[in-house]
Amino acid sequence: MQTSVTKEPIQIKELWNKRPLIISGPCSAETEEQLINTARELSSENKVDILRAGIWKPRTKPGMFEGIGVKGLPWLANAKKITGIPVAVEVATARHVESALQFDVDLLWIGARTTVNPFSVQEICDALRGVDIPVLIKNPINPDLELWSGGIERLQKAGLKNIGMIHRGFSNYGNTQYRNAPMWQLPIEMKRRFPEMLLICDPSHICGNRTDLHIIAQKSIDLDFGGLMIETHITPDEAWSDAKQQITPQGLTSLLNSLVWRSEKLQQQEFLTALTTLREQINQVDDELLALIGQRMKIAEKIGAYKKENNITILQTHRWNEILEAAIKKGSGLGLSKDFITKYLDAIHLESISHQNIIMND
Ligand code: PEP
Ligand code: MN
């Protein structure tokens, strides 16, 4: 592989605060030629700050391409030498960390299947103690914010200074439009917990296809994310992993050019103010709902006492059906589904019965 053209590499420290931060490259390093050619094209398009490539691939099922392994690390070093673009790999074990550091990888990321396991995250953190390298941590595959936050806290405790988050969506049962549901409220909550921390979006793994990349990328920009990680491949259809979602380096340029980068500061302030106001309103309504339900139970208890005195059963099916029918009718006028009204009233009814039960058997 020819490596004659060399460029002075850009230091990762200079890039860390760049917004938007754009990370791109293949899902997996497959051959030296594929990686170098993708890197060269990305470099000539001049849009990408950091080159990504998976060397160790955590695959859901056995028998799939599980990454080229350490053999790919010199390829990444070559790609950096030729293009000057800093490089990033995913690490899942202490051995991965040690190998990546030996080959001067500039940035590490922890994958979604690793973030779910505190033992693995801790092992990575122990291997990184005393090392000054930026680390991005993807959300866990399940929508558990504590695991994601916990991973960040472990990295902070290991003394890492440059930590960032990657939102790549959450696994869900049953097919939805996306490979991994975005569940935007979760990254928004992480932004609230870690307001100063870099948060970027990975539309490739959320979408699992090429057509929706634009919608997801734009949405993340509108929510004031700090950058994007998007998979690119010199010949996406022939990719050994995640072929359906990868785009060419030219495709990446068109995608980035079609996005509207709004003025972040103003937008962030307006967005946060609007969000806070709406959340306040919701808190207020929730308080009122709880107070009303509490009142309803007190009335139910009085009825219980009355039924006890007159020796009447708690459950009177006829009366309950009347309540349900009336509520479904009223609810539909308020935009509430029959399914919701039924579940809601069932829950209220059960609670009411248990209050009456206590009174009647007192
Ligand atoms: C990847 O970035 O190629 C990857 C394996 O992603 P995730 O951890 O989000 O599944
Ligand atoms: Mn991938």
Coordinates of C-alpha atoms and ligand atoms in Angstrom, one line a residue:
M1 CA 0.0 0.0 0.0
Q2 CA 1.4 3.3 -1.1
T3 CA 1.9 5.8 1.7
S4 CA 4.1 8.4 0.0
V5 CA 1.8 11.4 0.6
T6 CA 2.1 12.3 4.3
K7 CA 0.5 15.1 6.1
E8 CA 1.3 16.6 9.5
P9 CA -1.5 15.1 11.7
I10 CA -3.9 17.5 13.4
Q11 CA -3.7 17.2 17.2
I12 CA -6.8 15.7 18.8
K13 CA -6.6 18.4 21.5
E14 CA -7.0 21.1 18.9
L15 CA -10.2 19.4 17.7
W16 CA -11.9 18.5 20.9
N17 CA -13.7 21.8 21.3
K18 CA -14.7 22.1 17.6
R19 CA -18.4 22.2 16.9
P20 CA -19.9 20.5 15.1
L21 CA -17.3 17.7 15.5
I22 CA -17.6 15.3 12.5
I23 CA -16.5 11.7 12.9
S24 CA -16.7 9.4 9.9
G25 CA -15.3 6.3 8.3
P26 CA -16.3 2.6 7.8
C27 CA -18.2 0.5 10.2
S28 CA -15.3 -1.9 10.0
A29 CA -11.8 -1.8 8.7
E30 CA -11.9 -4.7 6.2
T31 CA -8.7 -4.4 4.0
E32 CA -5.9 -1.9 4.0
E33 CA -7.0 -0.7 0.6
Q34 CA -10.7 -0.2 1.6
L35 CA -9.6 1.8 4.7
I36 CA -7.0 3.9 3.0
N37 CA -9.2 4.7 0.0
T38 CA -12.1 5.7 2.2
A39 CA -9.8 7.9 4.3
R40 CA -8.3 9.5 1.1
E41 CA -11.8 10.3 -0.2
L42 CA -13.0 11.7 3.1
S43 CA -9.8 13.8 3.3
S44 CA -10.4 15.2 -0.2
E45 CA -14.0 16.0 0.6
N46 CA -12.6 17.9 3.6
K47 CA -15.5 17.6 6.0
V48 CA -14.3 15.0 8.5
D49 CA -12.4 15.8 11.7
I50 CA -11.8 12.3 12.9
L51 CA -11.6 9.0 11.0
R52 CA -13.4 6.1 12.6
A53 CA -13.0 2.3 11.9
G54 CA -14.1 -0.7 13.9
I55 CA -11.3 -3.2 14.4
W56 CA -13.0 -5.4 17.0
K57 CA -16.7 -5.8 16.2
P58 CA -19.1 -6.9 18.8
R59 CA -21.7 -8.7 16.7
T60 CA -25.1 -9.8 18.0
K61 CA -24.8 -13.3 16.5
P62 CA -21.9 -15.6 15.9
G63 CA -20.7 -16.3 12.4
M64 CA -20.7 -12.6 11.3
F65 CA -17.5 -10.6 10.5
E66 CA -16.1 -9.9 13.9
G67 CA -13.4 -7.4 12.9
I68 CA -9.9 -7.7 11.5
G69 CA -8.3 -7.3 14.9
V70 CA -4.9 -5.8 15.7
K71 CA -3.8 -6.3 12.1
G72 CA -6.0 -3.2 11.2
L73 CA -4.2 -0.9 13.6
P74 CA -1.2 -0.2 11.3
W75 CA -3.7 0.5 8.5
L76 CA -5.2 3.2 10.7
A77 CA -1.8 4.6 11.5
N78 CA -1.1 4.7 7.7
A79 CA -4.4 6.4 7.0
K80 CA -3.5 9.1 9.5
K81 CA 0.0 9.5 8.0
I82 CA -1.5 10.0 4.5
T83 CA -4.4 12.2 5.4
G84 CA -3.3 13.9 8.6
I85 CA -6.8 13.0 10.1
P86 CA -6.7 11.7 13.7
V87 CA -8.1 8.2 14.1
A88 CA -10.6 6.5 16.5
V89 CA -11.5 2.9 17.3
E90 CA -14.0 1.1 19.5
V91 CA -12.5 -0.7 22.6
A92 CA -14.3 -3.3 24.7
T93 CA -11.5 -4.8 26.8
A94 CA -8.2 -3.7 28.5
R95 CA -6.3 -5.6 25.7
H96 CA -8.0 -3.5 23.1
V97 CA -7.0 -0.3 25.0
E98 CA -3.4 -1.4 25.2
S99 CA -3.2 -2.3 21.5
A100 CA -4.9 0.9 20.4
L101 CA -2.5 3.0 22.6
Q102 CA 0.6 1.2 21.1
F103 CA -0.5 2.4 17.7
D104 CA -1.2 6.0 18.7
V105 CA -4.9 5.9 18.2
D106 CA -6.1 9.4 19.0
L107 CA -9.6 8.8 20.4
L108 CA -11.4 5.7 21.8
W109 CA -15.1 5.0 21.9
I110 CA -17.0 2.5 24.0
G111 CA -19.7 0.7 22.1
A112 CA -23.4 0.3 23.1
R113 CA -22.9 -3.5 23.9
T114 CA -20.0 -2.6 26.2
T115 CA -21.7 0.3 28.1
V116 CA -24.3 -2.2 29.4
N117 CA -21.7 -4.1 31.3
P118 CA -20.1 -2.2 34.3
F119 CA -17.4 -4.9 34.6
S120 CA -16.2 -4.2 31.0
V121 CA -16.5 -0.4 31.4
Q122 CA -14.5 -0.6 34.7
E123 CA -11.8 -2.8 33.0
I124 CA -11.4 -0.2 30.2
C125 CA -11.2 2.6 32.8
D126 CA -8.5 0.7 34.8
A127 CA -6.5 0.3 31.6
L128 CA -6.9 4.0 30.9
R129 CA -5.8 5.3 34.3
G130 CA -3.1 8.0 33.9
V131 CA -3.6 8.1 30.1
D132 CA -4.6 11.4 28.5
I133 CA -6.9 10.4 25.6
P134 CA -10.4 11.5 24.7
V135 CA -13.1 8.8 25.2
L136 CA -16.6 8.8 23.8
I137 CA -19.2 6.5 25.4
K138 CA -22.2 5.3 23.5
N139 CA -25.5 4.9 25.2
P140 CA -26.2 1.3 26.4
I141 CA -28.4 -0.7 24.0
N142 CA -31.2 -0.6 26.6
P143 CA -32.8 2.7 27.6
D144 CA -31.1 2.9 31.0
L145 CA -29.8 6.3 31.8
E146 CA -28.1 5.2 35.0
L147 CA -25.9 2.8 33.1
W148 CA -24.9 5.5 30.7
S149 CA -24.3 8.0 33.5
G150 CA -22.5 5.3 35.5
G151 CA -20.1 4.7 32.6
I152 CA -19.3 8.4 32.5
E153 CA -18.7 8.5 36.3
R154 CA -16.3 5.5 36.0
L155 CA -14.4 7.4 33.3
Q156 CA -14.3 10.5 35.4
K157 CA -13.0 8.5 38.4
A158 CA -10.3 7.0 36.2
G159 CA -9.1 10.6 35.8
L160 CA -10.1 11.1 32.1
K161 CA -10.6 14.7 31.2
N162 CA -12.0 14.6 27.7
I163 CA -15.2 12.5 27.9
G164 CA -18.1 12.7 25.5
M165 CA -21.3 10.9 24.8
I166 CA -22.7 9.3 21.6
H167 CA -26.4 8.8 21.2
R168 CA -26.9 5.8 18.9
G169 CA -30.5 4.8 19.8
F170 CA -32.0 2.0 21.9
S171 CA -32.9 -1.6 21.1
N172 CA -36.6 -2.4 21.2
Y173 CA -38.7 -5.4 20.6
G174 CA -40.9 -5.4 17.6
N175 CA -40.1 -3.6 14.4
T176 CA -40.2 0.2 14.4
Q177 CA -39.2 2.6 11.7
Y178 CA -35.6 2.7 13.1
R179 CA -33.0 0.0 13.8
N180 CA -32.6 1.6 17.2
A181 CA -35.3 3.9 18.5
P182 CA -34.0 7.4 19.1
M183 CA -36.0 8.1 22.3
W184 CA -34.8 11.7 22.2
Q185 CA -35.9 12.4 25.8
L186 CA -33.0 10.2 27.0
P187 CA -30.1 12.1 25.4
I188 CA -31.9 15.4 26.4
E189 CA -31.9 14.2 30.0
M190 CA -28.1 13.3 29.7
K191 CA -27.5 16.8 28.4
R192 CA -29.3 18.1 31.5
R193 CA -27.1 16.0 33.8
F194 CA -23.9 16.7 32.0
P195 CA -24.4 20.2 30.5
E196 CA -20.8 20.9 29.6
M197 CA -20.1 17.5 28.1
L198 CA -19.8 16.9 24.3
L199 CA -22.8 15.0 23.0
I200 CA -22.8 13.7 19.4
C201 CA -25.4 11.7 17.4
D202 CA -24.8 8.5 15.5
P203 CA -27.6 8.5 12.9
S204 CA -26.1 5.5 11.1
H205 CA -26.9 3.1 14.0
I206 CA -30.2 4.7 14.8
C207 CA -31.5 4.4 11.3
G208 CA -30.0 1.2 10.0
N209 CA -30.6 2.6 6.5
R210 CA -29.5 5.5 4.3
T211 CA -32.8 7.2 3.7
D212 CA -33.5 8.4 7.2
L213 CA -30.0 9.7 8.0
H214 CA -30.9 13.2 7.1
I215 CA -34.0 13.4 9.3
I216 CA -32.1 12.0 12.4
A217 CA -29.0 14.2 11.8
Q218 CA -31.1 17.3 11.4
K219 CA -33.2 16.5 14.5
S220 CA -30.0 16.1 16.6
I221 CA -28.7 19.5 15.3
D222 CA -32.0 21.1 16.2
L223 CA -31.5 19.7 19.8
D224 CA -28.1 21.3 19.8
F225 CA -26.0 18.2 19.7
G226 CA -22.3 18.9 19.3
G227 CA -21.5 16.7 16.3
L228 CA -22.2 13.6 14.3
M229 CA -20.7 10.1 13.8
I230 CA -21.7 8.7 10.4
E231 CA -20.5 5.5 8.8
T232 CA -18.9 5.9 5.3
H233 CA -17.4 3.2 3.0
I234 CA -15.8 3.5 -0.4
T235 CA -18.3 0.9 -1.7
P236 CA -21.1 0.7 0.9
D237 CA -23.1 -2.1 -0.8
E238 CA -20.1 -4.4 -0.5
A239 CA -19.4 -3.6 3.2
W240 CA -18.7 -6.6 5.5
S241 CA -20.8 -5.1 8.2
D242 CA -23.7 -2.6 8.3
A243 CA -23.9 -2.4 4.5
K244 CA -27.4 -1.0 4.5
Q245 CA -26.6 2.1 6.5
Q246 CA -23.2 3.2 5.1
I247 CA -22.8 6.0 2.6
T248 CA -19.9 7.0 0.3
P249 CA -17.6 9.9 1.3
Q250 CA -19.3 12.0 -1.4
G251 CA -22.7 11.0 0.0
L252 CA -21.5 12.3 3.3
T253 CA -20.6 15.7 1.8
S254 CA -24.1 16.0 0.2
L255 CA -25.7 15.0 3.5
L256 CA -23.7 17.5 5.5
N257 CA -24.4 20.2 3.0
S258 CA -28.1 19.6 3.2
L259 CA -28.3 20.0 6.9
V260 CA -29.3 23.4 8.5
W261 CA -26.9 24.4 11.2
R262 CA -28.8 26.8 13.3
S263 CA -27.1 29.4 15.4
E264 CA -26.4 27.2 18.4
K265 CA -26.2 29.7 21.3
L266 CA -29.4 31.4 20.7
Q267 CA -31.2 28.2 19.7
Q268 CA -29.9 26.4 22.8
Q269 CA -31.1 29.2 25.1
E270 CA -34.6 29.4 23.5
F271 CA -34.9 25.6 23.4
L272 CA -33.9 25.2 27.1
T273 CA -36.2 28.0 28.2
A274 CA -39.2 26.5 26.2
L275 CA -38.4 23.0 27.5
T276 CA -38.2 24.2 31.1
T277 CA -41.5 26.1 30.8
L278 CA -43.3 23.1 29.4
R279 CA -41.8 20.8 32.0
E280 CA -43.0 23.2 34.8
Q281 CA -46.5 23.0 33.3
I282 CA -46.3 19.2 33.2
N283 CA -45.1 19.1 36.9
Q284 CA -48.0 21.3 37.9
V285 CA -50.6 19.2 36.1
D286 CA -49.1 16.0 37.6
D287 CA -49.3 17.4 41.1
E288 CA -52.9 18.3 40.5
L289 CA -53.7 14.9 39.1
L290 CA -52.2 13.2 42.1
A291 CA -54.1 15.5 44.5
L292 CA -57.4 14.7 42.7
I293 CA -56.7 11.0 42.7
G294 CA -56.0 11.2 46.5
Q295 CA -59.3 13.0 46.9
R296 CA -61.1 10.4 44.8
M297 CA -59.8 7.6 47.1
K298 CA -61.0 9.5 50.2
I299 CA -64.5 9.5 48.7
A300 CA -64.2 5.8 47.8
E301 CA -63.3 5.1 51.5
K302 CA -66.5 6.9 52.6
I303 CA -68.5 4.8 50.2
G304 CA -66.7 1.7 51.6
A305 CA -67.9 2.7 55.1
Y306 CA -71.4 3.2 53.8
K307 CA -71.4 -0.2 52.0
K308 CA -70.2 -1.9 55.2
E309 CA -73.0 -0.4 57.2
N310 CA -75.6 -1.6 54.7
N311 CA -73.9 -4.9 53.9
I312 CA -73.4 -4.3 50.2
T313 CA -70.6 -5.9 48.0
I314 CA -67.7 -3.7 46.9
L315 CA -67.8 -4.5 43.2
Q316 CA -71.0 -3.5 41.4
T317 CA -70.4 -4.4 37.8
H318 CA -73.3 -2.5 36.4
R319 CA -72.1 0.8 38.0
W320 CA -68.5 0.2 36.8
N321 CA -69.6 -0.4 33.2
E322 CA -71.5 2.9 33.2
I323 CA -68.4 4.8 34.5
L324 CA -66.2 3.1 31.8
E325 CA -68.5 3.8 28.9
A326 CA -69.0 7.5 29.9
A327 CA -65.3 8.0 30.4
I328 CA -64.5 6.4 27.0
K329 CA -66.9 8.8 25.3
K330 CA -65.6 11.8 27.1
G331 CA -62.0 10.8 26.6
S332 CA -62.4 10.5 22.9
G333 CA -63.5 14.1 22.8
L334 CA -60.3 15.0 24.6
G335 CA -58.1 13.0 22.2
L336 CA -57.5 10.1 24.6
S337 CA -57.6 6.6 23.3
K338 CA -60.1 3.9 24.4
D339 CA -57.1 1.7 25.4
F340 CA -55.6 4.4 27.6
I341 CA -59.0 5.2 29.3
T342 CA -59.6 1.5 30.0
K343 CA -56.1 1.0 31.5
Y344 CA -56.3 4.2 33.5
L345 CA -59.7 3.5 34.9
D346 CA -58.7 -0.1 35.7
A347 CA -55.8 1.1 37.7
I348 CA -58.0 3.7 39.5
H349 CA -60.6 1.1 40.2
L350 CA -58.2 -1.4 41.6
E351 CA -56.7 1.2 43.9
S352 CA -60.2 2.3 44.9
I353 CA -61.2 -1.4 45.7
S354 CA -58.2 -1.9 47.8
H355 CA -59.0 1.3 49.8
Q356 CA -62.6 0.1 50.3
N357 CA -61.4 -3.4 51.2
I358 CA -59.3 -2.0 54.1
I359 CA -62.4 0.0 55.4
M360 CA -64.8 -2.9 55.0
N361 CA -62.5 -5.4 56.7
D362 CA -61.4 -3.1 59.4
Ligands
PEP1 C1 -20.2 0.8 15.6 O1 -20.0 2.0 15.8 O2 -19.9 0.3 14.5 C2 -21.0 0.0 16.5 C3 -20.7 -1.3 16.7 O3 -21.9 0.7 17.1 P1 -22.9 0.4 18.4 O4 -22.0 0.2 19.5 O5 -23.6 1.7 18.4 O6 -23.8 -0.8 18.0
MN2 MN -21.6 -0.2 12.5

